[in-house]
Amino acid sequence: MIPSIATVCVSGTLQEKLEAIAAAGFKAVEIFENDLIAFPGSPAEVRRICADLGLAIVTCQPFRDFEGMPEGRRQRVFDRAERKFDLLQELGTDLLFVCSNTSPEALSGIDRLAGDFAELGERAGKRGLKVGYEALAWGRHVFDYRDAWEVVRRANRAEVGIVLDSFHILSRKLDVSAIGTIPRDRIAMVQMADAPLLQMDYLSWSRHWRCLPGQGDLDLASFMRVLAATGYEGVLSLEIFNDRFRAGSARSVALDGHRSLIWLLDETARQVGRPVPGAVSMPPSAPVEAVEFIEFAVAEVERPGFETLLRALGFARTGTHRSKEVALWRQGDIRIVLNSEDDGFAHSYQITHGTSVCALALRVRDAQAATARAKALLDVPHAGAVGPGELDIPAVRGLGGSLIYFIDGSSALGRWSEVDFEATGEHGEDAGLIGVDHVSQTMQYEEMLTWLLFYSSLFDTRKAPSQAVLDPGGVVQSQVIESGLDGSGGHGLRLILNGSQSHRTLSARFVTDFFGSGVQHIALTTDDIVATVRKLAANGVAMLPIPENYYDDLEARSDLPPEEIDALKALNILYDSDAGGSFHQAYTQTLDGGLFFEIVQRNGYAGYGAPNAGIRLTAQARLARPITVPAPIGH
């Protein structure tokens, strides 16, 4: 299949759109009619620009309100079609894209509609052109692709084919199996779009909420399996109407678009068990086994205070890098790397982002395979300076310019801490923290779909439905991604992506006040949250105060005994439960730089304490300004 994208998917002028589409690696493009109308040059000039950029023009679409018009209007629509044929020939393309009629004047009747297309096909054939017919989900008489196919079949013209659009088919929950009965040479083209599952009229849903494959909830897998069974090898084009994309970077959206089709074709080939035309060869997606380490870029002047914080949290400095100003801190299975080098990637990241998480190292089955997959998906590789005897850990660029490292246990990479670090022999008094439960990344609202696609295409993941969380300053959209969880509450990767359109929320202020998108909070797990929080408080860690009203309400809505609620209240611990079990969580106050830590205890619970999110955000908003790190404690 031939990857393509419609100009309506990206922002900018037509020239800017075409340049972005070509830069993303596309070789084919649909010109949206409004983009052409607004262009200050001739169609021949658009044709030249596309040729210079290496782009073939698939069509200029749409052609509306054609079939089934009454006699008084019928001749006029054929006259319009002839003018459209002129335009297509000037553009150097051969497909007239006809979407089903929405006019209240349109008449019904399969034979009447087929007759119109038979005549249109005859006229197109005389010019060496062809016609594609698409059933709009809100078409007046034809809104089901099976009816559109019957019109095409009865028209019985080789020049007339059907256009299949995943959104129009799947939004109506139509049975896709009939696609398999359509001869591949009668499929004029295929348009792809994903979308979240929403309850709204089809037109509004389509015009504002479409998204790229992998970013929504439609069953694209079943659609693609049946399409692949036909042997179709033609154009597979993205047609996305999305308000976020219109506000975003044209180049970023176009690159995401190409990545989404590469992922989609790879997934389809694996599901059908054979090569699919257009699919790129790459290793399969694999689960993340664990967060291997979290790396902070820390300015030298701020390092003593950050080390004091880590000791207060129960970490011990277990290693020093053999050649760099880098230290390894550990507690349980949690590894934190502090990088205070005065040059290199971490230094550059610290200058632009302040003291913050500059990298996540993820343990995977095969680091080289993960790297190869990332490159095939157009992710940006990173190569850092490697000293004599040090490991060259493969990495790609992630959120906000940070890095994602790949570590595996089947190569020397699995011994990274021994190879690159000298043991200090230090053993601190831990606080009972045993692992990384989840990592929360905060970003511009317009970026959320980009990073959802990044993670879901690269790894074997599961995404939960997006949630709206109420912050005193507005609404925060929150998206959970999970990979490789072992069922026992540990290992694997849990990510929460947060973004807000309001500039007053905690999420938005993190992005604007602290130098851009990045990790805003890290959740660490314990088997005994009461003991852990007591230890942290004794070590001088300031915990987020929770109002008494919360615990009064908890007593009314839960079966917890009063003495247990009193214990939670004394330590500012929040509580939730689901069908699987219980969940306890507590938060540190926000540190300079906007970061905070969460302490959690899971007992069969699958969620993230969503009912408590608004309480936490309100409590954080009340504090108004970040605190400093705690005073030094004894070793």
XYZ file of C-alpha atoms in Angstrom:
635
model
C 0.000 0.000 0.000
C 1.160 3.524 -0.747
C 1.264 5.858 2.297
C -0.348 9.236 1.646
C -1.772 12.146 3.626
C -4.360 14.845 2.929
C -3.326 18.477 3.286
C -6.297 19.012 5.629
C -4.379 17.053 8.291
C -1.767 19.742 8.936
C -1.658 23.469 9.622
C -0.238 26.281 7.507
C -0.468 27.529 3.952
C -0.568 25.013 1.121
C 3.141 25.566 0.412
C 3.991 25.000 4.098
C 1.787 21.909 4.254
C 3.390 20.347 1.199
C 6.906 21.041 2.479
C 6.064 19.483 5.851
C 4.506 16.428 4.204
C 7.532 15.889 1.976
C 9.927 16.395 4.912
C 8.075 13.653 6.815
C 8.905 11.179 4.049
C 5.568 10.968 2.224
C 5.615 10.443 -1.541
C 1.891 11.012 -2.174
C -0.596 13.678 -1.104
C -4.276 14.520 -1.342
C -4.935 18.209 -1.992
C -7.899 19.420 -0.004
C -10.084 21.718 -2.094
C -10.032 24.627 0.389
C -6.227 24.610 0.418
C -6.150 24.883 -3.361
C -8.774 27.647 -3.449
C -6.743 29.724 -0.963
C -3.475 29.220 -2.884
C -2.370 32.403 -4.707
C -1.115 30.536 -7.768
C -2.426 28.268 -10.504
C -3.075 24.521 -10.218
C -0.165 24.043 -12.604
C 2.081 25.785 -10.070
C 0.857 23.432 -7.327
C 1.676 20.541 -9.636
C 5.208 21.901 -10.116
C 5.740 22.410 -6.366
C 4.644 18.843 -5.659
C 6.891 17.478 -8.386
C 9.880 19.420 -6.990
C 9.124 17.962 -3.531
C 8.788 14.423 -4.880
C 5.048 14.258 -4.135
C 2.511 12.585 -6.409
C -0.961 14.133 -6.212
C -3.546 11.422 -5.516
C -6.609 13.637 -5.920
C -8.056 17.064 -5.196
C -11.091 16.413 -3.035
C -13.960 16.445 -2.336
C -16.569 16.699 -5.082
C -19.875 17.152 -3.232
C -23.613 16.762 -3.830
C -23.411 14.934 -7.151
C -25.596 11.849 -7.333
C -29.398 11.700 -7.204
C -30.095 15.348 -8.020
C -33.484 16.130 -9.634
C -33.683 16.785 -13.355
C -33.552 20.544 -12.987
C -30.191 20.260 -11.214
C -28.726 17.160 -12.820
C -27.139 18.843 -15.822
C -25.528 21.453 -13.583
C -23.749 18.825 -11.468
C -22.361 17.196 -14.604
C -21.138 20.591 -15.778
C -19.418 21.001 -12.401
C -17.853 17.578 -12.820
C -16.424 18.559 -16.201
C -14.804 21.647 -14.671
C -13.409 19.462 -11.901
C -11.987 17.137 -14.557
C -10.194 20.144 -16.071
C -8.724 20.977 -12.682
C -7.561 17.423 -12.032
C -5.791 17.283 -15.380
C -4.071 20.606 -14.718
C -2.914 19.233 -11.340
C -1.651 16.068 -13.004
C -3.878 13.641 -11.152
C -6.576 11.284 -12.371
C -9.047 10.587 -9.526
C -12.331 12.451 -9.007
C -13.242 11.899 -5.355
C -17.034 11.975 -4.894
C -18.525 11.871 -1.391
C -22.151 10.827 -0.945
C -24.778 13.512 -1.349
C -25.970 15.398 1.744
C -28.288 17.840 -0.072
C -31.953 17.841 1.009
C -32.781 17.947 -2.739
C -31.106 14.584 -3.385
C -33.367 11.741 -4.487
C -32.950 8.132 -3.436
C -32.934 4.919 -5.458
C -29.935 2.681 -6.090
C -30.578 2.467 -9.838
C -30.914 6.255 -10.169
C -27.612 6.751 -8.339
C -25.910 3.992 -10.321
C -27.090 5.618 -13.545
C -25.517 8.919 -12.539
C -22.199 7.203 -11.820
C -22.346 5.202 -15.045
C -22.578 8.448 -17.008
C -19.904 10.113 -14.871
C -17.609 7.129 -15.395
C -18.137 7.288 -19.150
C -17.210 10.980 -19.189
C -14.153 10.343 -16.997
C -13.036 7.498 -19.235
C -12.965 9.755 -22.270
C -10.390 11.888 -20.459
C -8.350 9.012 -19.072
C -9.654 9.717 -15.569
C -11.418 7.651 -12.907
C -14.017 8.196 -10.183
C -14.082 7.143 -6.516
C -17.314 7.105 -4.448
C -17.265 7.428 -0.661
C -20.202 6.902 1.715
C -20.219 9.717 4.273
C -21.438 8.638 7.708
C -24.003 11.484 7.508
C -24.941 11.060 3.832
C -28.591 11.721 3.041
C -29.327 8.385 1.376
C -25.960 6.618 1.207
C -24.119 6.398 4.540
C -23.103 2.724 4.469
C -20.125 1.591 2.378
C -22.122 -1.487 1.334
C -24.719 0.741 -0.339
C -21.944 2.760 -1.966
C -20.450 -0.484 -3.300
C -23.822 -1.540 -4.686
C -24.056 1.793 -6.538
C -20.554 1.272 -7.943
C -21.286 -2.352 -8.868
C -24.472 -1.458 -10.709
C -22.805 1.461 -12.499
C -20.667 -1.255 -14.094
C -17.936 1.056 -15.337
C -14.266 0.163 -14.950
C -13.555 3.844 -14.286
C -15.804 3.922 -11.181
C -14.564 2.492 -7.880
C -15.307 2.781 -4.185
C -13.439 4.865 -1.615
C -13.271 3.182 1.788
C -12.872 5.445 4.823
C -12.210 3.815 8.194
C -13.910 6.597 10.165
C -17.160 6.540 8.185
C -17.322 2.766 8.471
C -16.218 2.201 12.059
C -17.960 5.211 13.610
C -21.254 3.654 12.517
C -20.139 0.251 13.824
C -20.715 -1.315 10.400
C -19.727 -4.929 9.766
C -16.423 -4.760 7.875
C -16.542 -8.310 6.534
C -18.233 -7.215 3.294
C -15.066 -5.308 2.363
C -13.549 -8.700 1.632
C -16.049 -9.248 -1.194
C -14.974 -6.119 -3.110
C -12.492 -6.830 -5.927
C -9.265 -4.995 -5.227
C -9.279 -3.299 -8.626
C -12.628 -1.676 -7.737
C -11.216 0.011 -4.631
C -10.242 3.471 -5.865
C -8.447 4.426 -2.644
C -8.582 3.960 1.118
C -8.639 6.736 3.718
C -7.559 6.130 7.302
C -8.496 7.872 10.531
C -8.799 6.823 14.143
C -10.968 8.565 16.760
C -11.870 8.401 20.455
C -15.217 6.760 21.181
C -17.646 9.644 21.712
C -21.395 10.042 21.818
C -22.093 12.872 19.368
C -23.378 13.460 15.861
C -21.205 11.984 13.136
C -20.422 15.297 11.448
C -19.106 17.011 14.604
C -17.236 13.883 15.631
C -15.596 13.695 12.231
C -14.746 17.377 11.883
C -13.084 17.841 15.276
C -12.060 14.527 16.843
C -10.415 12.347 14.238
C -6.857 11.337 15.044
C -4.043 9.248 13.646
C -4.047 5.435 13.742
C -3.023 4.312 17.218
C -4.198 7.498 18.921
C -7.890 6.611 19.186
C -10.216 3.737 19.989
C -11.648 2.566 16.651
C -11.123 -1.064 15.664
C -8.666 -0.359 12.853
C -7.175 -3.838 13.201
C -10.318 -5.589 11.937
C -10.682 -3.046 9.118
C -7.084 -3.575 7.983
C -7.247 -7.363 8.215
C -10.189 -7.506 5.838
C -8.649 -4.913 3.539
C -5.392 -6.887 3.377
C -7.367 -10.010 2.456
C -8.528 -8.303 -0.759
C -4.925 -7.922 -1.913
C -5.341 -4.149 -2.188
C -2.057 -2.401 -3.034
C -3.211 1.158 -3.736
C -3.169 4.428 -1.821
C -3.635 4.373 1.967
C -4.198 8.013 2.832
C -4.676 9.809 6.132
C -7.631 12.208 6.303
C -7.674 13.771 9.766
C -9.797 16.673 10.965
C -8.541 17.587 14.437
C -8.470 20.911 16.296
C -5.225 19.987 18.074
C -3.498 19.263 14.778
C -4.663 22.582 13.363
C -2.984 24.323 16.320
C 0.187 22.235 16.186
C 3.353 22.056 14.137
C 2.746 20.943 10.548
C 6.047 19.079 10.462
C 5.383 17.286 13.739
C 1.881 16.196 12.698
C 3.084 15.055 9.273
C 5.896 13.043 10.849
C 3.429 11.505 13.306
C 1.194 10.683 10.370
C 3.920 8.800 8.547
C 4.891 7.015 11.772
C 1.267 5.977 12.344
C 0.992 4.370 8.898
C 4.325 2.568 9.298
C 3.036 1.189 12.612
C -0.374 0.311 11.166
C 1.041 -1.629 8.216
C 3.487 -3.471 10.485
C 0.671 -4.438 12.864
C -1.473 -5.594 9.942
C 1.307 -7.758 8.495
C 1.818 -9.435 11.867
C -1.901 -10.060 12.333
C -2.433 -11.598 8.886
C 0.839 -13.533 9.128
C 2.274 -12.475 5.783
C 3.911 -9.451 4.152
C 1.635 -6.501 3.382
C 2.518 -4.175 0.493
C 4.151 -1.035 1.841
C 5.057 -2.479 5.255
C 8.538 -1.617 6.566
C 10.657 -4.482 7.885
C 11.278 -4.065 11.622
C 11.436 -6.131 14.819
C 8.092 -6.654 16.588
C 6.988 -4.447 19.444
C 7.939 -5.840 22.837
C 6.833 -5.100 26.393
C 8.848 -2.958 28.763
C 10.083 -5.176 31.569
C 10.954 -2.435 34.056
C 12.169 1.094 34.587
C 15.894 0.373 34.907
C 16.940 3.830 36.088
C 15.841 7.451 36.140
C 18.508 10.026 35.305
C 18.455 13.573 36.619
C 20.472 16.426 35.124
C 21.557 18.412 38.186
C 23.611 21.600 38.278
C 26.730 21.228 40.414
C 25.597 24.004 42.744
C 22.257 22.261 43.324
C 23.673 18.781 43.738
C 24.250 18.844 47.541
C 20.630 19.807 48.162
C 19.342 17.121 45.804
C 21.539 14.502 47.447
C 20.137 15.554 50.822
C 16.642 14.985 49.453
C 17.543 11.521 48.179
C 18.963 10.543 51.569
C 15.821 11.838 53.258
C 13.815 9.615 50.907
C 15.920 6.626 52.020
C 18.348 6.332 49.082
C 22.044 5.509 49.393
C 24.815 6.602 47.013
C 25.962 3.161 45.922
C 28.189 4.076 42.964
C 30.337 6.769 41.400
C 30.970 6.869 37.666
C 34.436 5.769 36.616
C 35.116 8.867 34.483
C 32.241 11.344 34.838
C 30.642 13.535 37.469
C 27.782 11.078 37.781
C 26.541 9.145 40.821
C 24.240 6.153 41.244
C 21.695 6.136 44.079
C 19.651 3.099 45.023
C 16.841 1.897 47.277
C 15.187 -1.469 46.690
C 14.881 -1.896 42.918
C 14.861 1.868 42.333
C 17.959 3.340 40.689
C 18.458 7.076 40.296
C 21.397 8.550 38.396
C 22.543 12.110 39.180
C 24.459 13.682 36.301
C 26.382 16.899 37.006
C 28.770 16.815 34.046
C 29.778 20.267 32.790
C 29.381 19.293 29.127
C 27.489 16.737 27.057
C 23.800 15.956 26.764
C 22.800 16.160 30.446
C 24.533 19.531 30.827
C 22.701 20.925 27.793
C 19.436 19.539 29.100
C 19.979 21.095 32.523
C 20.671 24.508 30.988
C 17.368 24.466 29.090
C 15.193 22.591 31.603
C 16.776 23.215 34.984
C 17.319 20.367 37.442
C 15.007 17.694 36.065
C 14.689 14.164 34.698
C 16.730 14.060 31.500
C 16.398 10.334 30.728
C 14.467 7.173 31.465
C 16.201 3.831 30.998
C 13.763 1.055 30.157
C 14.613 -2.630 30.400
C 13.418 -4.531 27.334
C 13.894 -8.017 25.973
C 16.364 -6.965 23.263
C 17.843 -3.459 23.293
C 19.184 -3.663 19.733
C 15.799 -4.801 18.413
C 14.080 -1.946 20.248
C 16.562 0.484 18.705
C 15.992 -0.910 15.212
C 12.239 -0.635 15.647
C 12.563 2.944 16.861
C 14.581 3.909 13.785
C 12.076 2.231 11.455
C 9.328 4.265 13.134
C 11.236 7.491 12.388
C 12.151 8.065 16.052
C 15.342 10.111 16.470
C 18.378 8.116 17.705
C 20.896 9.634 20.107
C 24.604 8.880 20.332
C 26.428 10.304 23.340
C 30.118 10.468 24.243
C 31.421 7.104 25.446
C 34.681 6.837 27.381
C 37.177 3.937 27.265
C 35.674 0.772 28.711
C 32.232 2.355 29.134
C 29.031 0.975 27.725
C 27.392 2.553 24.696
C 23.745 2.413 25.760
C 21.382 2.841 22.780
C 18.892 5.680 23.084
C 16.295 7.717 21.222
C 14.950 11.202 21.819
C 11.841 11.371 23.961
C 9.542 13.974 25.496
C 10.937 17.501 25.674
C 14.246 16.404 24.146
C 14.914 13.923 26.949
C 16.227 10.425 26.252
C 14.837 6.916 26.356
C 17.628 4.394 26.953
C 17.219 0.707 26.104
C 18.713 -1.858 28.499
C 18.466 -5.648 28.289
C 19.615 -8.502 30.457
C 20.983 -10.679 27.659
C 23.963 -8.475 26.785
C 26.642 -6.442 28.569
C 24.019 -3.709 28.931
C 22.526 -5.683 31.782
C 25.709 -5.030 33.778
C 25.689 -1.254 33.207
C 25.925 -0.388 36.906
C 28.963 -2.629 37.411
C 30.739 -1.608 34.214
C 30.267 2.161 34.435
C 30.242 2.684 38.214
C 32.591 1.939 41.090
C 30.817 0.714 44.227
C 30.978 3.070 47.213
C 30.067 0.512 49.848
C 27.521 2.969 51.237
C 24.402 1.479 52.825
C 21.828 4.033 53.915
C 18.821 3.526 56.125
C 16.085 2.941 53.601
C 12.499 4.075 53.970
C 10.883 0.914 52.636
C 10.614 2.070 49.007
C 11.007 -0.905 46.697
C 10.213 0.069 43.090
C 8.994 2.583 40.532
C 5.214 2.373 40.325
C 4.643 4.973 37.605
C 6.088 8.069 36.003
C 3.977 11.109 35.165
C 5.001 13.234 32.191
C 3.485 16.664 31.664
C 3.394 18.319 28.260
C 1.653 20.864 26.096
C -1.918 19.738 25.460
C -1.230 19.681 21.701
C 1.653 17.226 22.255
C -0.321 14.505 24.022
C -1.334 12.564 20.934
C 2.236 12.699 19.616
C 3.658 11.039 22.719
C 0.803 8.571 22.975
C 1.697 7.425 19.448
C 5.422 7.415 20.261
C 5.033 4.963 23.143
C 2.232 2.832 21.703
C 4.002 2.308 18.365
C 7.408 1.563 19.877
C 6.408 -0.815 22.690
C 3.754 -3.442 23.302
C 1.360 -1.286 25.325
C -2.159 -0.949 26.617
C -3.798 2.443 26.918
C -6.616 3.245 29.305
C -9.443 5.616 28.365
C -8.440 9.272 28.660
C -9.738 11.031 31.775
C -10.514 14.661 32.574
C -9.148 15.660 35.996
C -10.374 18.831 37.690
C -7.661 21.248 38.782
C -8.605 24.521 40.538
C -7.231 26.309 37.469
C -9.022 24.244 34.831
C -9.237 20.744 33.381
C -6.266 18.429 32.915
C -6.486 15.619 30.363
C -4.771 12.486 31.617
C -3.838 9.417 29.560
C -2.443 6.190 31.044
C -0.144 3.879 29.072
C 0.974 0.527 30.488
C 3.416 -2.084 29.234
C 4.749 -5.393 30.464
C 3.059 -5.483 33.869
C 3.567 -8.871 35.501
C 0.234 -8.961 37.331
C 1.770 -8.676 40.788
C 1.781 -4.900 40.901
C 5.446 -4.530 40.032
C 7.798 -4.308 37.060
C 6.806 -3.163 33.603
C 6.086 0.451 32.759
C 3.241 2.680 33.848
C 3.172 6.138 32.279
C 0.698 8.947 32.804
C 0.615 11.682 30.155
C -0.919 14.978 31.298
C -1.796 18.118 29.374
C -4.066 21.102 29.876
C -5.516 23.771 27.600
C -5.882 26.097 30.579
C -2.761 28.113 31.424
C -3.686 28.153 35.130
C -3.473 24.463 36.012
C -0.539 22.875 37.836
C 0.301 20.940 34.661
C 0.361 24.060 32.483
C 2.439 25.993 35.013
C 4.961 23.155 35.165
C 5.470 23.440 31.400
C 5.602 27.235 31.275
C 7.402 27.981 34.548
C 9.934 25.150 34.482
C 11.280 25.178 30.947
C 9.041 22.834 29.022
C 7.571 19.358 28.899
C 9.035 16.625 31.056
C 8.646 14.338 34.079
C 6.612 16.145 36.727
C 6.252 13.413 39.294
C 7.558 9.959 40.101
C 5.520 7.421 42.069
C 7.501 4.992 44.209
C 5.957 1.909 45.734
C 6.159 0.438 49.227
C 4.708 -2.558 51.034
C 3.919 -0.493 54.141
C 2.955 3.080 53.357
C 2.323 3.987 57.002
C 5.843 2.991 58.027
C 7.355 4.629 54.938
C 5.600 7.968 55.371
C 6.479 8.024 59.066
C 10.120 7.476 58.130
C 10.040 10.206 55.484
C 8.461 12.673 57.914
C 11.087 11.842 60.513
C 13.766 12.483 57.884
C 12.401 15.965 57.230
C 10.501 15.304 53.991
C 7.572 17.722 53.840
C 4.435 15.815 52.863
C 1.440 17.374 51.141
C -1.234 18.286 53.743
C -4.698 16.874 53.036
C -7.805 18.646 54.467
C -9.757 17.016 57.294
C -12.932 17.153 55.211
C -11.423 14.483 52.966
C -11.219 12.049 55.873
C -14.716 12.893 57.093
C -15.971 12.029 53.621
C -13.803 8.882 53.518
C -15.452 7.679 56.722
C -18.880 8.147 55.143
C -18.124 6.437 51.830
C -15.806 3.579 52.851
C -15.849 0.617 55.193
C -12.540 1.548 56.813
C -12.633 1.474 60.638
C -12.311 4.883 62.344
C -8.916 4.072 63.835
C -7.482 3.310 60.382
C -8.886 6.559 58.995
C -7.324 8.416 61.925
C -3.954 6.853 61.088
C -4.276 7.903 57.440
C -5.286 11.428 58.448
C -2.305 11.798 60.779
C 0.053 11.013 57.891
C -1.852 12.718 55.000
C -2.390 9.406 53.199
C -5.194 9.116 50.651
C -7.191 5.965 49.971
C -9.091 4.362 47.109
C -10.325 0.892 46.206
C -11.642 -1.044 43.231
C -12.885 -4.564 42.576
C -9.327 -5.874 42.809
C -8.270 -4.326 46.089
C -7.089 -1.172 47.844
C -4.721 1.689 47.097
C -2.948 4.143 49.394
C -1.036 7.190 48.225
C 0.792 10.164 49.717
C 2.685 13.037 48.130
C 5.696 15.127 48.944
C 5.264 18.837 48.606
C 6.421 20.333 45.310
C 10.165 20.907 45.076
C 12.019 23.737 43.362
C 11.740 22.897 39.672
C 8.152 21.687 39.917
C 8.929 18.027 40.648
C 7.247 16.001 43.395
C 7.241 12.387 44.517
C 4.303 10.105 45.240
C 4.416 7.134 47.592
C 1.954 4.335 46.831
C 0.926 0.962 48.194
C -1.038 -1.363 45.922
C -3.013 -4.354 47.147
C -4.503 -5.848 43.981
C -5.606 -2.393 42.816
C -5.260 -1.581 39.103
C -5.841 2.184 38.918
C -4.059 5.372 39.942
C -6.289 6.926 42.567
C -8.239 9.035 40.089
C -10.945 10.019 42.639
C -8.192 11.610 44.749
C -6.568 13.578 41.914
C -8.699 16.671 42.400
C -7.988 16.650 46.156
C -4.256 16.464 45.496
C -4.310 19.228 42.873
C -6.301 21.538 45.140
C -3.930 20.894 48.037
C -0.946 21.660 45.821
C -2.573 24.848 44.551
C -3.103 26.034 48.151
C 0.601 25.914 48.884
C 1.113 28.538 46.169
C 4.890 28.295 45.991
C 7.376 25.389 45.900
C 9.363 24.387 48.958
C 13.083 23.795 49.204
C 14.694 20.442 49.938
C 14.836 19.234 53.565
C 17.715 19.976 55.923
C 20.574 17.432 55.930
C 20.090 14.322 58.024
C 22.594 11.905 59.468
C 23.860 9.024 57.368
